[in-house]
Short mmCIF file of C-alpha atoms in Angstrom, two decimals:
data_model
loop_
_atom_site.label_atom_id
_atom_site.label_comp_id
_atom_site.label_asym_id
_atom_site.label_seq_id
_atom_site.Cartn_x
_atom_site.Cartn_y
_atom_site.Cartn_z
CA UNK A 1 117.61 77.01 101.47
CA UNK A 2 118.31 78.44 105.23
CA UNK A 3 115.83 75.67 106.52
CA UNK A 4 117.04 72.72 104.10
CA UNK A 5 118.17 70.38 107.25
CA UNK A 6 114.91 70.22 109.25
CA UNK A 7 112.91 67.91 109.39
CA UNK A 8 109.09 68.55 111.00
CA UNK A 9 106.87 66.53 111.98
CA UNK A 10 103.40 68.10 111.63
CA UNK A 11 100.42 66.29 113.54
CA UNK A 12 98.44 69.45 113.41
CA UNK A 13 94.76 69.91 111.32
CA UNK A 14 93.12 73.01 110.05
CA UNK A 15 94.94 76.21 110.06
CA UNK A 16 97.14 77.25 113.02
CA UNK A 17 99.96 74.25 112.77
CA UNK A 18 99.78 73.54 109.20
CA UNK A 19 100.18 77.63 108.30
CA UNK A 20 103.09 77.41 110.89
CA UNK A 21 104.57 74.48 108.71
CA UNK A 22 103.85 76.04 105.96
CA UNK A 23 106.64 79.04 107.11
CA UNK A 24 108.92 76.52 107.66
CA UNK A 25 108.40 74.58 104.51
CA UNK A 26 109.04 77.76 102.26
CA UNK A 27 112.08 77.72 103.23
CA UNK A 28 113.18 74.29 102.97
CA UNK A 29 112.42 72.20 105.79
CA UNK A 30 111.26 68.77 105.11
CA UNK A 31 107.49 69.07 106.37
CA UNK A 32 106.03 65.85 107.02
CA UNK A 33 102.16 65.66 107.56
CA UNK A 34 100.98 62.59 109.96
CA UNK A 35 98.11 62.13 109.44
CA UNK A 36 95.28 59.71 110.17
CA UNK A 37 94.56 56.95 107.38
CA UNK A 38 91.19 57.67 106.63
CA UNK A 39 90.07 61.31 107.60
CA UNK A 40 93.24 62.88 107.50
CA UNK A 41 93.73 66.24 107.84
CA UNK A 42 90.19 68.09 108.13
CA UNK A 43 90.49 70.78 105.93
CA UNK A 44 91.31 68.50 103.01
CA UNK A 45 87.22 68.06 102.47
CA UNK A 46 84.46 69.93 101.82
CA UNK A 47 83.90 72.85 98.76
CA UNK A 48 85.05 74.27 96.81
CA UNK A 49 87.44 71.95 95.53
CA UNK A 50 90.92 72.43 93.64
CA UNK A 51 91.41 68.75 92.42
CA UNK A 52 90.58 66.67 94.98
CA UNK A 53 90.47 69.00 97.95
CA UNK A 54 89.74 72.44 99.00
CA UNK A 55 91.68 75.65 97.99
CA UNK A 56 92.24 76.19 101.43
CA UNK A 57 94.42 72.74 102.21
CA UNK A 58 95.85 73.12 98.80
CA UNK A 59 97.30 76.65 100.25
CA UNK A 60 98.67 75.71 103.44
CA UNK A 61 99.99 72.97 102.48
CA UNK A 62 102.02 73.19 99.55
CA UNK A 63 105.77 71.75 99.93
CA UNK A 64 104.75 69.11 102.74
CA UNK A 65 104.92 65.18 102.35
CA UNK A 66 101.92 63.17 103.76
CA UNK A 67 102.16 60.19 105.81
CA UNK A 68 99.59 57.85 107.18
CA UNK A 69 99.73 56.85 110.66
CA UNK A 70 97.01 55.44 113.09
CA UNK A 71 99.25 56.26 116.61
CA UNK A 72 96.95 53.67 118.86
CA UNK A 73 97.79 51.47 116.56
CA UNK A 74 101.28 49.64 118.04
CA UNK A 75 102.71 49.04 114.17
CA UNK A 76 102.02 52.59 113.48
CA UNK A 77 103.44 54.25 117.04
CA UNK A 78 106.82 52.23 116.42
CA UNK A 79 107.21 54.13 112.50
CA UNK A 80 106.18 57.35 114.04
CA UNK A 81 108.86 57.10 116.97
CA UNK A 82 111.51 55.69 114.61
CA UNK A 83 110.31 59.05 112.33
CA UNK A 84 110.91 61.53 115.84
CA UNK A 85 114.57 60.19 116.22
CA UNK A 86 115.41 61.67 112.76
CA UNK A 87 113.04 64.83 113.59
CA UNK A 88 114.47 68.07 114.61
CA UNK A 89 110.87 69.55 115.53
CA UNK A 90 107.63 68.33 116.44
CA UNK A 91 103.74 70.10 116.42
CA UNK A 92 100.61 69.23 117.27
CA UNK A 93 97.30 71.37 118.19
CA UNK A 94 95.73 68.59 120.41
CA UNK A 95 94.22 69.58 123.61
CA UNK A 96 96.65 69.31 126.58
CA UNK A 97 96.37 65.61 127.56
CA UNK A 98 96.01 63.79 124.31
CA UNK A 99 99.76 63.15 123.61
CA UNK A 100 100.29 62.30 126.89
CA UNK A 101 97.52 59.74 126.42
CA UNK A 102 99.15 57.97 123.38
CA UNK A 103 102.45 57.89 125.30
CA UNK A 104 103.93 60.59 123.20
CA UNK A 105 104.38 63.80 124.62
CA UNK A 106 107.44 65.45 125.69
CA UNK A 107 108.40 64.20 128.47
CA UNK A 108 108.28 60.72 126.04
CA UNK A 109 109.96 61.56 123.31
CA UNK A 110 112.86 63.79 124.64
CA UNK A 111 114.13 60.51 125.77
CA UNK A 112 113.88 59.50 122.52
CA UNK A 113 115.48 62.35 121.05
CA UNK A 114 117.08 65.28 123.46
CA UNK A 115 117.46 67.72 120.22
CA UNK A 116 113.64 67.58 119.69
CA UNK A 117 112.13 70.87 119.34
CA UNK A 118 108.29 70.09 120.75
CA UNK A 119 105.52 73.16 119.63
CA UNK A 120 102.45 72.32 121.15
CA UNK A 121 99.49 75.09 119.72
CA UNK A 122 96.33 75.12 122.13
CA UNK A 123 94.01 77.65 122.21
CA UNK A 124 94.64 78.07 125.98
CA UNK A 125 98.51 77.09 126.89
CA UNK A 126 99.65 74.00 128.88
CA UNK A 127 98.18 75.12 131.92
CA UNK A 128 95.60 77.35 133.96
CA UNK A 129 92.03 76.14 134.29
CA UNK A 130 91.27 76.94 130.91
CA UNK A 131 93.75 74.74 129.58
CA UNK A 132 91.36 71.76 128.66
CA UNK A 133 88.69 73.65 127.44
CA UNK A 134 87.56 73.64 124.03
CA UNK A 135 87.33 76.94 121.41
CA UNK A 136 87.77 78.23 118.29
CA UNK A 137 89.00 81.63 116.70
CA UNK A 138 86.32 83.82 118.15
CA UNK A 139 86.47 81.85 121.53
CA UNK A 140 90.19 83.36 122.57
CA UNK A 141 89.63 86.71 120.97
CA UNK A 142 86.62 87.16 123.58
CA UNK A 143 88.98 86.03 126.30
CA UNK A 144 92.37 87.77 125.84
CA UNK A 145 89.70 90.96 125.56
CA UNK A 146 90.04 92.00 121.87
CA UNK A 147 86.68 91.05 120.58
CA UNK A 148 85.12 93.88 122.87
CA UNK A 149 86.63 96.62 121.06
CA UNK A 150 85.51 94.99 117.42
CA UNK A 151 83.01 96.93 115.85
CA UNK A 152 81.44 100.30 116.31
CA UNK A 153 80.49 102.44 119.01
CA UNK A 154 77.52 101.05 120.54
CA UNK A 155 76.86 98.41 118.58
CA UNK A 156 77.60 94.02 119.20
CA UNK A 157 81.71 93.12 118.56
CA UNK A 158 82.06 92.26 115.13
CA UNK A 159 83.94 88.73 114.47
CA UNK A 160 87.09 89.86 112.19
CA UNK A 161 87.42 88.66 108.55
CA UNK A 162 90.46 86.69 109.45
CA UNK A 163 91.64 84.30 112.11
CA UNK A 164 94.00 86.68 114.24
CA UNK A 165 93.90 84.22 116.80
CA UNK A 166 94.95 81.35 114.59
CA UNK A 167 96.99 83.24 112.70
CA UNK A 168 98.81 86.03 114.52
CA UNK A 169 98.11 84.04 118.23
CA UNK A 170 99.10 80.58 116.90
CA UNK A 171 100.71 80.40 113.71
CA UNK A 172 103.54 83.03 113.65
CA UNK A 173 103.94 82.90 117.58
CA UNK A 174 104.67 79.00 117.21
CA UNK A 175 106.90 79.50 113.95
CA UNK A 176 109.18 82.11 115.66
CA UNK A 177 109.01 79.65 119.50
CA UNK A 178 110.48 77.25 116.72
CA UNK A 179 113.27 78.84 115.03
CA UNK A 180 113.96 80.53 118.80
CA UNK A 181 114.78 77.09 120.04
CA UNK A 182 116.33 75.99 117.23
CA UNK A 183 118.68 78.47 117.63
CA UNK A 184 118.96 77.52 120.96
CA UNK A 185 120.01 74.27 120.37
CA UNK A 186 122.69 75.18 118.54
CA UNK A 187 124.12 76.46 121.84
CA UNK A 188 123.18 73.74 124.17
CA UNK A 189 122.50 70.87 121.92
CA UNK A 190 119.40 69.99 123.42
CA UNK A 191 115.82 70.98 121.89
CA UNK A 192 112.96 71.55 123.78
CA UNK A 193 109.33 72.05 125.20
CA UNK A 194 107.26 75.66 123.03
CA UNK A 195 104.21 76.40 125.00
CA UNK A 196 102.13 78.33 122.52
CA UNK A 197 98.39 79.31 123.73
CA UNK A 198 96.65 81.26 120.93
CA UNK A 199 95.11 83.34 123.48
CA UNK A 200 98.43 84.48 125.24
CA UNK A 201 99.28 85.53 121.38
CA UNK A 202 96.26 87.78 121.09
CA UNK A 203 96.28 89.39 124.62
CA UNK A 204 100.16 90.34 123.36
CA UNK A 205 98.84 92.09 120.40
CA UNK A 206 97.40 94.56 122.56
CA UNK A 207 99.91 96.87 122.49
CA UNK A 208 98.21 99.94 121.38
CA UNK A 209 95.19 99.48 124.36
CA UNK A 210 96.74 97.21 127.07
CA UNK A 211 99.35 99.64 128.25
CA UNK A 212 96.75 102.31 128.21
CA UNK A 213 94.24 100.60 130.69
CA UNK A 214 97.25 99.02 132.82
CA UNK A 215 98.12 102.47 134.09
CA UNK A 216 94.58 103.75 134.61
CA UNK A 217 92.98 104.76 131.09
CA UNK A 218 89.82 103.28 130.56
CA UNK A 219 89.04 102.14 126.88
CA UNK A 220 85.85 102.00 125.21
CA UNK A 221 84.70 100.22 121.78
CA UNK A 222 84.32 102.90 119.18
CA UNK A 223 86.65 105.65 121.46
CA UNK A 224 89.95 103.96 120.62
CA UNK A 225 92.37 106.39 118.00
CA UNK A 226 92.86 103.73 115.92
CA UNK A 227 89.43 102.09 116.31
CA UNK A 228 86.65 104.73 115.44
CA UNK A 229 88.19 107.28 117.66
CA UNK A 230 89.62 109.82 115.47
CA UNK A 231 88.62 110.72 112.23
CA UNK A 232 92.14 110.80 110.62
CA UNK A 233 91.99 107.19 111.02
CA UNK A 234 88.57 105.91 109.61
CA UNK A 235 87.02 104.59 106.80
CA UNK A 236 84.63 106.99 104.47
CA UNK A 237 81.84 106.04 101.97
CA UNK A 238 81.60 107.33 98.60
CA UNK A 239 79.51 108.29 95.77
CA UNK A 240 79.77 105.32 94.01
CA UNK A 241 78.73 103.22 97.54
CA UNK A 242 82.63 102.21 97.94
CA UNK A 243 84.98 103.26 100.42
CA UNK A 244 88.11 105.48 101.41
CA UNK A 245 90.33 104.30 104.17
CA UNK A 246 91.97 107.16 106.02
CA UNK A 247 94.92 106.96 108.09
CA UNK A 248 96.29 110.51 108.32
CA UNK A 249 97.69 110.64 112.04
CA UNK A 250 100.45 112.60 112.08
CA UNK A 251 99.91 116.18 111.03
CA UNK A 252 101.70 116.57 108.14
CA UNK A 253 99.68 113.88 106.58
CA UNK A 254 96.38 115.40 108.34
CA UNK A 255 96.84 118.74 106.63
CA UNK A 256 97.35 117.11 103.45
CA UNK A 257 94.02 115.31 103.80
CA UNK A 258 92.34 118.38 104.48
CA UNK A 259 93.67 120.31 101.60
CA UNK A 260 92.93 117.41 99.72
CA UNK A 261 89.03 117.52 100.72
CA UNK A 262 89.55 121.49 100.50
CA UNK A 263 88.33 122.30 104.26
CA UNK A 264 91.87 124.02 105.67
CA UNK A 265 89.44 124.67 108.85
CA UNK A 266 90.09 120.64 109.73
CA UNK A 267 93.58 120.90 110.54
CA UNK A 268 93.72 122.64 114.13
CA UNK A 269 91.47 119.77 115.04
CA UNK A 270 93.87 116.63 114.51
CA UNK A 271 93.75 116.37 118.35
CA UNK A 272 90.29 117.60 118.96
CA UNK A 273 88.65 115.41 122.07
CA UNK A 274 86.35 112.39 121.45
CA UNK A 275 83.20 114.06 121.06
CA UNK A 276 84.97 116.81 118.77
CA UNK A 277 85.82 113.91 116.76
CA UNK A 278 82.26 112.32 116.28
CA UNK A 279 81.54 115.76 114.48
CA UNK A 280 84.25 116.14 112.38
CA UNK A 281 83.79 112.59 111.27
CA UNK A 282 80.31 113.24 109.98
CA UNK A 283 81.55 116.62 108.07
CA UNK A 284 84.14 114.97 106.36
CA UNK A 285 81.59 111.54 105.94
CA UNK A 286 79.15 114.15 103.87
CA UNK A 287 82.27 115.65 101.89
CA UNK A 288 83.56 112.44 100.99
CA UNK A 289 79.82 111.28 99.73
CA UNK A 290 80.35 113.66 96.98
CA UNK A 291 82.89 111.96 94.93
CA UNK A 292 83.09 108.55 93.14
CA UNK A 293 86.05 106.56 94.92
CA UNK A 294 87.98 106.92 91.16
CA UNK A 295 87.72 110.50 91.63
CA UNK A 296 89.40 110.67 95.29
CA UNK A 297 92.24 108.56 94.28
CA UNK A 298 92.93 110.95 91.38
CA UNK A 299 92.73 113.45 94.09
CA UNK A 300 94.92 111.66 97.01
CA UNK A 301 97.26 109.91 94.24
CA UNK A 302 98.89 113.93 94.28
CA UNK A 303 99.47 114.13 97.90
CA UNK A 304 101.26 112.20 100.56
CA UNK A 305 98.02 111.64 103.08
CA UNK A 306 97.85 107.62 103.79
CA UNK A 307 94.47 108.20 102.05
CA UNK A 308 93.83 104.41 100.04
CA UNK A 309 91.25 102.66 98.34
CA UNK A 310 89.53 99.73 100.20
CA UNK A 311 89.75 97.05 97.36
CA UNK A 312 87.61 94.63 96.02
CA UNK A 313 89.60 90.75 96.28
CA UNK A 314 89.84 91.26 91.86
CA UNK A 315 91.35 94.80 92.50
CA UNK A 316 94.01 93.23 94.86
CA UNK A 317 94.86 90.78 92.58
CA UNK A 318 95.87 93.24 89.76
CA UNK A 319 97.00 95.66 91.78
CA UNK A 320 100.70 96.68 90.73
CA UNK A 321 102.19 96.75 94.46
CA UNK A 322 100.72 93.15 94.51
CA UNK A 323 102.65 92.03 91.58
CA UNK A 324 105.58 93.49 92.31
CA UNK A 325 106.38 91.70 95.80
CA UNK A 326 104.60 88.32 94.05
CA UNK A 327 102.08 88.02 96.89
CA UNK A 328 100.16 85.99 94.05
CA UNK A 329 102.07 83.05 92.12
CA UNK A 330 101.75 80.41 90.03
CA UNK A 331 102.90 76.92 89.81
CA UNK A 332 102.72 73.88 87.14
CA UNK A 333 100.96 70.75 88.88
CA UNK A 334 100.96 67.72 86.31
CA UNK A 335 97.64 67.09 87.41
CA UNK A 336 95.86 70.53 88.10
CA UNK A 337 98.02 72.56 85.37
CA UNK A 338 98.28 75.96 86.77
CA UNK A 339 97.72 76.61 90.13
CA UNK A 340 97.88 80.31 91.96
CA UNK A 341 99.07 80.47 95.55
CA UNK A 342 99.22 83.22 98.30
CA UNK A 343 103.19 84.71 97.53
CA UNK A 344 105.82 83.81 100.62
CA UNK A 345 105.48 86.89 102.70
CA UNK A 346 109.30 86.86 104.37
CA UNK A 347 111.51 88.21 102.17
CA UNK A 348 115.53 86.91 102.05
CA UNK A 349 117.56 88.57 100.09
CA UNK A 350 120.53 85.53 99.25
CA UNK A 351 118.02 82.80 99.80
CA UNK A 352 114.24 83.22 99.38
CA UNK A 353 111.53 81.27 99.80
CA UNK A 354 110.10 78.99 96.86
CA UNK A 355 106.74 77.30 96.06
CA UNK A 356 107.98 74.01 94.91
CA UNK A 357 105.40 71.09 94.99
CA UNK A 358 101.85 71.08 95.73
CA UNK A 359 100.07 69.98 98.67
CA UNK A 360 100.12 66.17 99.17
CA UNK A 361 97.42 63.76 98.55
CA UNK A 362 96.27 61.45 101.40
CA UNK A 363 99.04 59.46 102.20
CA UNK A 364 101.04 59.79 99.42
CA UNK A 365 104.33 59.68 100.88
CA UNK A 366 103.67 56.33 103.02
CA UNK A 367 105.87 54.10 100.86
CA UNK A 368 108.95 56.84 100.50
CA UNK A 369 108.98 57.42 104.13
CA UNK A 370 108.35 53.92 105.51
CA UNK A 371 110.44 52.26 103.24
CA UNK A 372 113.32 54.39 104.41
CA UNK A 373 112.72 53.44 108.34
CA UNK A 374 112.61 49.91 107.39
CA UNK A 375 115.86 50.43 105.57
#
């Protein structure tokens, strides 16, 4: 596997770092949780459970190792550092000045190890006077300006269903800092220091608004083309109290969609201003009321319209372009039996990504790992 000679040390919790690790451990780096004796890793508790944790930790966790480590304890900080001089990378998702604290931050452990690769996720970055301040998910969507635009027209921002800051501000923006200086290091044999503040992540997903407004264009919630603006590129209720995603923006797709609703008077109007929009919107709202969503996928299964179904989590499941890229799997635990897991998104074409051991029980690595520093 492309990653088989890594080895990670994860000291992250929750989900940013450990669905980071997770990347990397797909593809065959050794991912080592450290984590502390009796807590551990947060997300291990609570229900649901699968086993002995929750379905959440058993997701992004899967193909780690677990080790126990309390690092004010002098014992414990001596098998950690011995661990970092056989470590190619390092994360953590502490706030800025609790490394430093313990006597292992950067600065530290470079000395220790110059080909360290050090990812630090924050929700804030390294610096600025945000830096120490605490915040979750919703916190740095607000500030890198996103959350504003959430929702619709005239209504309060609507939180998302899924952790873009985490995720697409923390996660993948740390896994790719990673593999960046990795490759890196293959030119200058030294590792180094990956700044990752899940807020700079979000404000760089802006790409469709930011531009925009930096050259004069005000933007509004509700007003935004691909946020309630346009009425090729909505969502639609129908008869059967379900709904029809529409993304017909370009207009060979647009006039599809309107032959496909039967109102050929639609299509000069692909372009029509704001307001124009807000009444074509509630024509094609009424039209779409009329049929069960069965009925308009019958209809829009015939023509090429980015017209789709919004789907229920048991329709996604079954659903045959789900199957065929495996986005669902399942493994044999001894213990559990079967298990399903979220599929490995990246595909490789010579060497893919595999699911091959569950996520770790508390600690269960300790005597593997420790025995092998003392040896």
């Amino acid at each position: 596997m492309p990653l088989n000679n890594i080895r990670v040390l994860d000291l992250s919790r929750l989900l940013p770092g450990p669905y980071c690790t997770q990347l990397l451990a797909d593809f065959g780096a050794e991912v080592i949780k450290v984590e502390e004796p009796k807590l551990g890793d947060y997300a291990r508790w609570g229900e649901p459970k699968i086993g002995e944790y929750k379905p959440i930790f058993s997701s992004l966790n899967r193909n780690k190792k677990s080790i126990t480590l309390d690092l004010k304890n002098m014992e414990d900080k001596k098998s950690f550092i011995e661990l970092v001089k056989t470590s190619d990378v390092l994360v953590e998702s502490f706030r800025p000045s609790v490394m430093k604290n313990l006597g292992l931050d950067y600065d530290t452990l470079k000395e220790i190890n110059p080909k360290l690769v050090y990812c630090a996720i924050t929700g804030y970055g390294q610096n600025g006077p945000y830096k120490d301040k605490p915040g979750h998910d919703i916190n740095y969507l607000s500030i890198a300006g996103l959350l504003q635009f959430n929702g619709e027209k005239d209504n309060k921002p609507i939180p998302p269903a899924t952790q873009i800051a985490d995720i697409g501000g923390g996660s993948l923006m740390a896994a790719v800092g990673i593999l960046t200086a990795l490759m890196g290091r293959n030119q200058t044999g030294k590792g180094q220091f990956v700044d990752i503040s899940m807020t700079d992540g979000v404000l760089s997903w802006l790409q469709t608004i930011l531009p925009d407004y930096l050259v004069g264009q005000d933007k509004q919630k509700g007003e935004l083309k691909l946020s309630g603006g346009k009425a090729a590129y909505s969502v639609y209720e129908t008869a059967d109290n379900r709904y029809l995603s529409v993304g017909a923006l370009e207009p060979k797709f647009w006039k599809e969609f309107c032959e496909g609703i039967e109102r050929l008077d639609f299509i000069p109007l692909l372009e029509a201003p704001f307001t124009e929009q807000e009444k074509l919107k509630a024509e094609i709202e009424q039209i779409i009321k009329k049929k069960t969503l069965d009925e308009w996928v019958a209809i829009f299964d015939q023509l090429d319209a980015c017209v789709s179904p919004v789907l229920l989590l048991e329709e996604v499941l079954n659903h045959p372009q789900i199957k065929a890229r495996d986005m669902i799997v399942e493994i044999d635990d001894d213990e559990l039996g079967k298990m399903k897991h979220i599929g490995i998104p990246i595909k490789l074409s010579d060497t893919p990504g595999q699911i091959r051991t569950r996520a770790p029980k508390l600690g269960e690595h300790n005597e593997e790992l420790l025995r092998h520093l003392q040896s």
